[in-house]
Amino acid sequence: MSNGIQIHVNGEARGWRSGGTVADLLQELAIRNERVAVELNLEILDRKDFDQRGLKDGDRVEILSFIGGGC
Amino acid sequence: MATNDRLTIAGHEFRSRLWVGTGKYKDFEETKKAIEASGADVVTVAVRRVNITDRSKENLLDYIDPKKYTILPNTAGCYTVEDAVRYARLARAAGVSDLVKLEVLGDERTLFPDTAGLIEAAKILIKEGFIVLPYTNDDPIVAKKLVDIGCPAVMPLAAPIGSGLGIRNPYNLKIIMETVKVPIIVDAGVGTASDAALAMEYGADAVLMNTAIAGAQDPIMMAEAMKYAVDAGRLAYKAGRIPRKLYATASSPIEGML
C-alpha cells in the first residue's frame, strides 16, 4: 500500500489506504450498511454519506449495531 | 386479547401489552422462540460496537424481523446525560425510527435511574424529534415532569433491573397511573407471572421485561406464561374487580333451603 495511513476502528489501530471511504471500510470488514451506525471522530454519519466520506490518517471510526438487551 | 384493545403511543400502535427485552438468552434461536411465545410485538435492543474481528457472528436482526416487530433501542449502560444522548443518536442512525427507551443510570449496584439526568437528556432528545420513552423511578412527581416536557409514555420500574423482586411500591405505581395521563409501561423487576398480572390489574398499559423470561429455567415456557399473565391482568383491570370486604357474602341463596 503506497499511501498507507492509520485509522482506529472500534478502538483498534488499523492500516488503511488514503482516499478510501467509510463505505469501502464497511465493505472490507464485510459489514452490511443497513442497521449500523457509524461515528467518525464523534460525528454520527448519515448512511447516505458513507460513500462520500474519505478517511484520513488518525481518524477514529466507531461502527455500532443492535445487540440483545433489555433494561 | 380483543383486537380493538390496542396501545397507541405517539402514533405507533401496538398489538401486545407485553414488551420484551432480547438480552441474556442462550442464543438467537432461543431469543426468537421466546419472543414468539410471548406474543410481544415490541422488543428492546442495545446499541454496541460491531465485532470487527469475528464477522462470522450472526446479527440479532437476522432473527428478529424489524418488519414484524417494533425495535425499541435502549441507552442501557449510560450513566451520564452525554452518553445517553450519544447512544440515542447512534440508535436512530442505525435504526428505522425515532423511538428510544431512555435510560440514564445513577448507580451500578441498583441500576436505579438518575432522574435529574433523565429529565435533562429527555429534553435534549425531544427537541431533536425523538419519541422518548423514559425508564424512571416509581416517583409520581418525576413521572409528571417527564410527561410535562413531552414524553408520550413513562416507564416506571417495579423493582431494580434483573432483581425479580416484583412490585416493591404498588401505591406509588397506582398514584402514577392515576395522575399521569399517558400510557404507563411498568419496566424492570418482574419476577414471575403474578407480578406482571398485578401490574396490569393496577392499570398499567403494558409491562416490559427481560430477565424474568430469559433467566427462567425454561424461558420459552415462561414467555408464554407472561403472555397469559399480561392478558389476564389487563382483562381483570377492564372488568373491574370487586371491592375488598372484611366479612363473607354467601354466593348461594338462602331461599329454598330446608
CSV table of C-alpha atoms in Angstrom, one decimal:
chain,number,residue,atom,x,y,z
A,1,MET,CA,0.0,0.0,0.0
A,2,SER,CA,1.8,3.1,-1.2
A,3,ASN,CA,-0.4,5.8,0.5
A,4,GLY,CA,-0.8,3.9,3.8
A,5,ILE,CA,-2.5,5.7,6.7
A,6,GLN,CA,-3.5,4.5,10.1
A,7,ILE,CA,-7.0,4.8,11.5
A,8,HIS,CA,-8.8,3.5,14.6
A,9,VAL,CA,-11.8,1.3,14.1
A,10,ASN,CA,-13.8,0.4,17.2
A,11,GLY,CA,-10.7,1.3,19.3
A,12,GLU,CA,-8.2,-0.8,17.3
A,13,ALA,CA,-5.5,0.6,15.2
A,14,ARG,CA,-5.7,-0.5,11.5
A,15,GLY,CA,-3.8,0.3,8.3
A,16,TRP,CA,-5.9,1.9,5.6
A,17,ARG,CA,-5.4,3.4,2.2
A,18,SER,CA,-5.6,7.1,1.7
A,19,GLY,CA,-8.8,8.1,-0.1
A,20,GLY,CA,-10.8,5.0,1.0
A,21,THR,CA,-14.3,5.9,2.2
A,22,VAL,CA,-16.4,4.7,5.1
A,23,ALA,CA,-18.4,2.6,2.6
A,24,ASP,CA,-15.1,1.0,1.4
A,25,LEU,CA,-14.2,0.2,5.0
A,26,LEU,CA,-17.5,-1.4,5.8
A,27,GLN,CA,-17.2,-3.5,2.6
A,28,GLU,CA,-13.7,-4.6,3.6
A,29,LEU,CA,-15.0,-5.6,7.0
A,30,ALA,CA,-17.9,-7.4,5.4
A,31,ILE,CA,-20.4,-5.3,7.4
A,32,ARG,CA,-23.7,-4.6,5.7
A,33,ASN,CA,-24.6,-0.9,5.6
A,34,GLU,CA,-28.1,-1.4,6.8
A,35,ARG,CA,-28.6,-1.1,10.5
A,36,VAL,CA,-25.2,0.0,11.5
A,37,ALA,CA,-24.4,3.5,12.8
A,38,VAL,CA,-21.0,5.0,12.0
A,39,GLU,CA,-19.4,7.7,14.1
A,40,LEU,CA,-16.4,9.4,12.6
A,41,ASN,CA,-14.4,11.4,15.1
A,42,LEU,CA,-17.5,11.7,17.3
A,43,GLU,CA,-19.7,12.8,14.4
A,44,ILE,CA,-22.6,10.5,13.5
A,45,LEU,CA,-22.8,10.0,9.8
A,46,ASP,CA,-25.8,9.8,7.6
A,47,ARG,CA,-25.9,6.4,5.9
A,48,LYS,CA,-26.2,8.1,2.5
A,49,ASP,CA,-22.9,9.8,3.1
A,50,PHE,CA,-20.9,6.6,3.8
A,51,ASP,CA,-19.5,6.6,0.2
A,52,GLN,CA,-18.7,10.3,0.3
A,53,ARG,CA,-16.7,10.4,3.4
A,54,GLY,CA,-13.0,9.7,2.9
A,55,LEU,CA,-10.9,8.6,5.8
A,56,LYS,CA,-7.8,10.5,6.9
A,57,ASP,CA,-4.8,9.5,8.9
A,58,GLY,CA,-5.6,9.3,12.6
A,59,ASP,CA,-9.4,9.2,12.1
A,60,ARG,CA,-11.4,7.4,14.7
A,61,VAL,CA,-14.3,5.3,13.4
A,62,GLU,CA,-16.9,3.6,15.6
A,63,ILE,CA,-19.2,1.1,14.0
A,64,LEU,CA,-22.2,0.1,16.1
A,65,SER,CA,-25.3,-2.0,15.7
A,66,PHE,CA,-28.1,-3.5,17.7
A,67,ILE,CA,-27.5,-6.4,20.0
A,68,GLY,CA,-29.6,-8.3,22.6
A,69,GLY,CA,-30.5,-6.1,25.5
A,70,GLY,CA,-33.3,-5.4,27.9
A,71,CYS,CA,-33.4,-2.9,30.6
B,1,MET,CA,-57.0,-10.4,23.6
B,2,ALA,CA,-59.6,-8.3,21.9
B,3,THR,CA,-58.1,-6.9,18.7
B,4,ASN,CA,-59.5,-3.4,19.4
B,5,ASP,CA,-57.6,-3.2,22.7
B,6,ARG,CA,-54.6,-1.6,21.2
B,7,LEU,CA,-52.0,0.6,22.8
B,8,THR,CA,-51.1,3.7,20.9
B,9,ILE,CA,-48.0,5.8,21.8
B,10,ALA,CA,-47.1,8.9,19.7
B,11,GLY,CA,-48.8,7.4,16.6
B,12,HIS,CA,-47.3,4.0,17.0
B,13,GLU,CA,-49.9,1.3,17.5
B,14,PHE,CA,-49.0,-1.9,19.5
B,15,ARG,CA,-50.9,-5.1,19.5
B,16,SER,CA,-49.3,-6.6,22.5
B,17,ARG,CA,-49.1,-5.2,26.0
B,18,LEU,CA,-46.2,-7.4,26.9
B,19,TRP,CA,-42.9,-5.9,25.7
B,20,VAL,CA,-39.7,-8.0,26.0
B,21,GLY,CA,-36.0,-7.5,26.0
B,22,THR,CA,-33.6,-9.5,23.9
B,23,GLY,CA,-30.7,-9.9,26.3
B,24,LYS,CA,-29.3,-12.8,28.4
B,25,TYR,CA,-30.6,-15.6,26.1
B,26,LYS,CA,-28.5,-18.7,25.4
B,27,ASP,CA,-28.5,-17.9,21.6
B,28,PHE,CA,-30.5,-16.1,19.0
B,29,GLU,CA,-32.6,-19.2,18.3
B,30,GLU,CA,-33.8,-19.2,21.9
B,31,THR,CA,-34.3,-15.4,21.8
B,32,LYS,CA,-36.5,-15.8,18.7
B,33,LYS,CA,-38.6,-18.7,20.2
B,34,ALA,CA,-39.2,-16.9,23.5
B,35,ILE,CA,-40.3,-13.7,21.7
B,36,GLU,CA,-42.7,-15.7,19.6
B,37,ALA,CA,-44.1,-17.5,22.6
B,38,SER,CA,-44.5,-14.2,24.5
B,39,GLY,CA,-46.7,-12.7,21.7
B,40,ALA,CA,-44.8,-9.4,22.1
B,41,ASP,CA,-44.6,-7.0,19.2
B,42,VAL,CA,-42.2,-4.6,20.8
B,43,VAL,CA,-38.6,-5.8,21.5
B,44,THR,CA,-35.9,-3.8,23.2
B,45,VAL,CA,-32.3,-3.9,21.9
B,46,ALA,CA,-29.0,-2.3,23.0
B,47,VAL,CA,-26.5,-0.5,20.8
B,48,ARG,CA,-22.9,-1.7,20.9
B,49,ARG,CA,-19.8,-1.9,18.8
B,50,VAL,CA,-19.9,-4.4,15.9
B,51,ASN,CA,-17.4,-7.2,16.4
B,52,ILE,CA,-15.0,-6.5,13.6
B,53,THR,CA,-12.5,-9.3,14.3
B,54,ASP,CA,-15.1,-12.1,14.1
B,55,ARG,CA,-17.5,-11.4,11.4
B,56,SER,CA,-18.9,-14.9,11.5
B,57,LYS,CA,-21.1,-13.8,14.3
B,58,GLU,CA,-24.7,-13.6,13.3
B,59,ASN,CA,-26.8,-10.5,13.7
B,60,LEU,CA,-29.8,-10.3,16.1
B,61,LEU,CA,-31.9,-8.7,13.4
B,62,ASP,CA,-31.4,-11.8,11.2
B,63,TYR,CA,-33.6,-13.5,13.8
B,64,ILE,CA,-36.0,-10.7,14.8
B,65,ASP,CA,-37.5,-9.2,11.7
B,66,PRO,CA,-37.9,-5.4,12.1
B,67,LYS,CA,-40.8,-5.6,9.7
B,68,LYS,CA,-42.7,-7.8,12.2
B,69,TYR,CA,-41.5,-6.2,15.4
B,70,THR,CA,-41.1,-2.7,16.7
B,71,ILE,CA,-37.4,-2.4,17.6
B,72,LEU,CA,-37.0,-0.2,20.6
B,73,PRO,CA,-33.4,0.7,21.2
B,74,ASN,CA,-32.3,1.5,24.7
B,75,THR,CA,-29.5,3.5,26.2
B,76,ALA,CA,-28.7,0.8,28.8
B,77,GLY,CA,-25.3,1.2,30.4
B,78,CYS,CA,-25.2,5.0,30.2
B,79,TYR,CA,-24.5,6.9,33.4
B,80,THR,CA,-24.3,10.4,32.0
B,81,VAL,CA,-26.6,12.7,30.0
B,82,GLU,CA,-23.9,13.0,27.3
B,83,ASP,CA,-23.6,9.2,26.9
B,84,ALA,CA,-27.3,8.6,26.9
B,85,VAL,CA,-27.8,11.3,24.2
B,86,ARG,CA,-24.9,9.9,22.2
B,87,TYR,CA,-26.3,6.3,22.2
B,88,ALA,CA,-29.8,7.5,21.4
B,89,ARG,CA,-28.5,9.3,18.3
B,90,LEU,CA,-26.5,6.3,17.3
B,91,ALA,CA,-29.6,4.1,17.7
B,92,ARG,CA,-31.5,6.4,15.5
B,93,ALA,CA,-28.7,6.4,12.9
B,94,ALA,CA,-28.6,2.6,13.0
B,95,GLY,CA,-32.4,2.0,13.0
B,96,VAL,CA,-35.6,2.9,11.4
B,97,SER,CA,-37.5,5.1,13.9
B,98,ASP,CA,-37.3,7.9,16.4
B,99,LEU,CA,-38.2,5.7,19.3
B,100,VAL,CA,-35.8,5.3,22.2
B,101,LYS,CA,-36.1,3.8,25.6
B,102,LEU,CA,-34.1,6.3,27.5
B,103,GLU,CA,-32.0,5.2,30.5
B,104,VAL,CA,-29.7,7.4,32.5
B,105,LEU,CA,-28.5,5.2,35.3
B,106,GLY,CA,-27.4,6.5,38.6
B,107,ASP,CA,-25.6,3.7,40.3
B,108,GLU,CA,-24.1,0.4,39.2
B,109,ARG,CA,-25.3,-1.7,42.1
B,110,THR,CA,-29.0,-0.8,41.9
B,111,LEU,CA,-29.2,0.4,38.3
B,112,PHE,CA,-31.7,2.9,39.6
B,113,PRO,CA,-32.3,5.8,37.2
B,114,ASP,CA,-30.6,9.2,37.7
B,115,THR,CA,-33.9,11.0,37.3
B,116,ALA,CA,-32.3,14.5,37.2
B,117,GLY,CA,-30.1,13.3,34.3
B,118,LEU,CA,-33.0,11.5,32.7
B,119,ILE,CA,-35.1,14.7,32.5
B,120,GLU,CA,-32.2,16.6,31.1
B,121,ALA,CA,-31.4,14.0,28.4
B,122,ALA,CA,-35.1,13.7,27.6
B,123,LYS,CA,-35.4,17.4,27.0
B,124,ILE,CA,-32.4,17.3,24.5
B,125,LEU,CA,-33.7,14.3,22.6
B,126,ILE,CA,-37.3,15.5,22.4
B,127,LYS,CA,-36.0,18.8,20.9
B,128,GLU,CA,-34.3,16.6,18.3
B,129,GLY,CA,-37.5,14.8,17.4
B,130,PHE,CA,-37.1,11.6,19.3
B,131,ILE,CA,-40.0,9.8,20.8
B,132,VAL,CA,-38.6,9.3,24.3
B,133,LEU,CA,-39.9,6.5,26.5
B,134,PRO,CA,-38.1,7.1,29.8
B,135,TYR,CA,-37.1,4.4,32.2
B,136,THR,CA,-37.8,6.1,35.5
B,137,ASN,CA,-38.2,5.5,39.2
B,138,ASP,CA,-41.6,4.8,40.8
B,139,ASP,CA,-41.8,8.5,41.7
B,140,PRO,CA,-45.1,10.2,40.7
B,141,ILE,CA,-43.5,13.7,40.6
B,142,VAL,CA,-40.7,12.7,38.2
B,143,ALA,CA,-43.2,10.8,36.1
B,144,LYS,CA,-45.3,14.0,35.8
B,145,LYS,CA,-42.3,16.1,35.0
B,146,LEU,CA,-41.3,13.7,32.2
B,147,VAL,CA,-44.8,14.0,30.7
B,148,ASP,CA,-44.7,17.8,31.1
B,149,ILE,CA,-41.6,18.0,29.0
B,150,GLY,CA,-43.1,15.8,26.2
B,151,CYS,CA,-42.6,12.1,26.9
B,152,PRO,CA,-45.6,10.3,25.3
B,153,ALA,CA,-45.3,7.5,27.9
B,154,VAL,CA,-43.4,6.7,31.1
B,155,MET,CA,-41.8,3.5,32.2
B,156,PRO,CA,-41.5,3.3,35.9
B,157,LEU,CA,-39.7,0.4,37.5
B,158,ALA,CA,-41.4,-2.3,39.6
B,159,ALA,CA,-38.0,-3.2,41.2
B,160,PRO,CA,-34.3,-3.0,40.3
B,161,ILE,CA,-33.5,-4.3,36.8
B,162,GLY,CA,-33.0,-8.1,36.9
B,163,SER,CA,-33.9,-8.4,40.6
B,164,GLY,CA,-37.1,-10.3,40.2
B,165,LEU,CA,-38.5,-8.7,43.3
B,166,GLY,CA,-41.8,-7.8,41.8
B,167,ILE,CA,-43.7,-4.6,42.5
B,168,ARG,CA,-42.0,-3.1,45.5
B,169,ASN,CA,-44.1,0.0,45.7
B,170,PRO,CA,-47.6,-0.6,44.4
B,171,TYR,CA,-49.0,2.5,46.0
B,172,ASN,CA,-46.7,4.8,44.1
B,173,LEU,CA,-47.3,3.0,40.9
B,174,LYS,CA,-51.1,3.4,41.4
B,175,ILE,CA,-50.6,7.1,42.1
B,176,ILE,CA,-48.6,7.4,38.8
B,177,MET,CA,-51.3,5.6,37.0
B,178,GLU,CA,-54.0,7.9,38.4
B,179,THR,CA,-52.1,11.2,37.9
B,180,VAL,CA,-50.3,10.7,34.7
B,181,LYS,CA,-52.4,10.8,31.6
B,182,VAL,CA,-50.1,9.0,29.2
B,183,PRO,CA,-49.5,5.2,28.9
B,184,ILE,CA,-47.6,3.7,31.7
B,185,ILE,CA,-45.3,0.8,30.9
B,186,VAL,CA,-44.0,-1.0,34.1
B,187,ASP,CA,-40.4,-1.7,33.3
B,188,ALA,CA,-38.0,-3.9,35.2
B,189,GLY,CA,-38.2,-6.0,38.3
B,190,VAL,CA,-40.8,-8.5,37.4
B,191,GLY,CA,-40.0,-12.0,38.7
B,192,THR,CA,-42.9,-14.2,37.7
B,193,ALA,CA,-46.3,-14.2,36.0
B,194,SER,CA,-48.3,-12.9,39.0
B,195,ASP,CA,-46.1,-9.8,39.2
B,196,ALA,CA,-46.9,-9.0,35.6
B,197,ALA,CA,-50.6,-9.7,36.1
B,198,LEU,CA,-50.6,-7.4,39.2
B,199,ALA,CA,-49.0,-4.6,37.3
B,200,MET,CA,-51.8,-4.8,34.7
B,201,GLU,CA,-54.5,-5.2,37.3
B,202,TYR,CA,-53.3,-1.9,38.8
B,203,GLY,CA,-53.9,-0.3,35.5
B,204,ALA,CA,-50.5,-0.4,33.7
B,205,ASP,CA,-50.9,-0.1,30.0
B,206,ALA,CA,-48.0,-2.5,29.3
B,207,VAL,CA,-45.2,-4.4,31.0
B,208,LEU,CA,-41.6,-4.7,29.8
B,209,MET,CA,-39.4,-7.5,31.0
B,210,ASN,CA,-36.3,-9.4,30.0
B,211,THR,CA,-34.6,-11.3,32.9
B,212,ALA,CA,-37.8,-12.8,34.2
B,213,ILE,CA,-38.2,-14.7,30.9
B,214,ALA,CA,-34.6,-15.1,29.8
B,215,GLY,CA,-33.4,-16.2,33.2
B,216,ALA,CA,-36.2,-18.7,33.8
B,217,GLN,CA,-35.3,-22.4,33.7
B,218,ASP,CA,-37.5,-22.7,30.7
B,219,PRO,CA,-37.5,-19.3,29.0
B,220,ILE,CA,-39.9,-20.2,26.2
B,221,MET,CA,-42.5,-21.6,28.7
B,222,MET,CA,-42.1,-18.5,30.9
B,223,ALA,CA,-42.6,-16.3,27.9
B,224,GLU,CA,-45.9,-18.0,27.3
B,225,ALA,CA,-46.8,-17.7,31.0
B,226,MET,CA,-46.1,-13.9,30.8
B,227,LYS,CA,-48.4,-13.6,27.8
B,228,TYR,CA,-51.3,-15.1,29.7
B,229,ALA,CA,-50.5,-13.1,32.8
B,230,VAL,CA,-50.5,-9.8,31.0
B,231,ASP,CA,-53.7,-10.6,29.1
B,232,ALA,CA,-55.4,-11.8,32.3
B,233,GLY,CA,-54.3,-8.8,34.3
B,234,ARG,CA,-55.5,-6.4,31.5
B,235,LEU,CA,-58.9,-8.1,31.3
B,236,ALA,CA,-59.3,-8.1,35.1
B,237,TYR,CA,-58.5,-4.4,35.2
B,238,LYS,CA,-61.0,-3.6,32.5
B,239,ALA,CA,-63.6,-5.9,34.0
B,240,GLY,CA,-63.3,-4.1,37.3
B,241,ARG,CA,-62.6,-6.1,40.4
B,242,ILE,CA,-65.0,-6.5,43.4
B,243,PRO,CA,-64.3,-4.3,46.5
B,244,ARG,CA,-62.4,-6.0,49.4
B,245,LYS,CA,-64.7,-6.7,52.4
B,246,LEU,CA,-63.8,-7.9,55.8
B,247,TYR,CA,-66.7,-10.4,56.1
B,248,ALA,CA,-68.2,-13.1,53.9
B,249,THR,CA,-71.0,-12.7,51.5
B,250,ALA,CA,-72.6,-16.0,50.6
B,251,SER,CA,-72.8,-16.8,46.9
B,252,SER,CA,-75.5,-19.4,47.2
B,253,PRO,CA,-79.1,-18.2,48.1
B,254,ILE,CA,-80.6,-19.0,51.5
B,255,GLU,CA,-84.1,-19.3,49.8
B,256,GLY,CA,-85.1,-22.9,49.1
B,257,MET,CA,-83.1,-24.3,51.9
B,258,LEU,CA,-84.7,-27.0,54.1
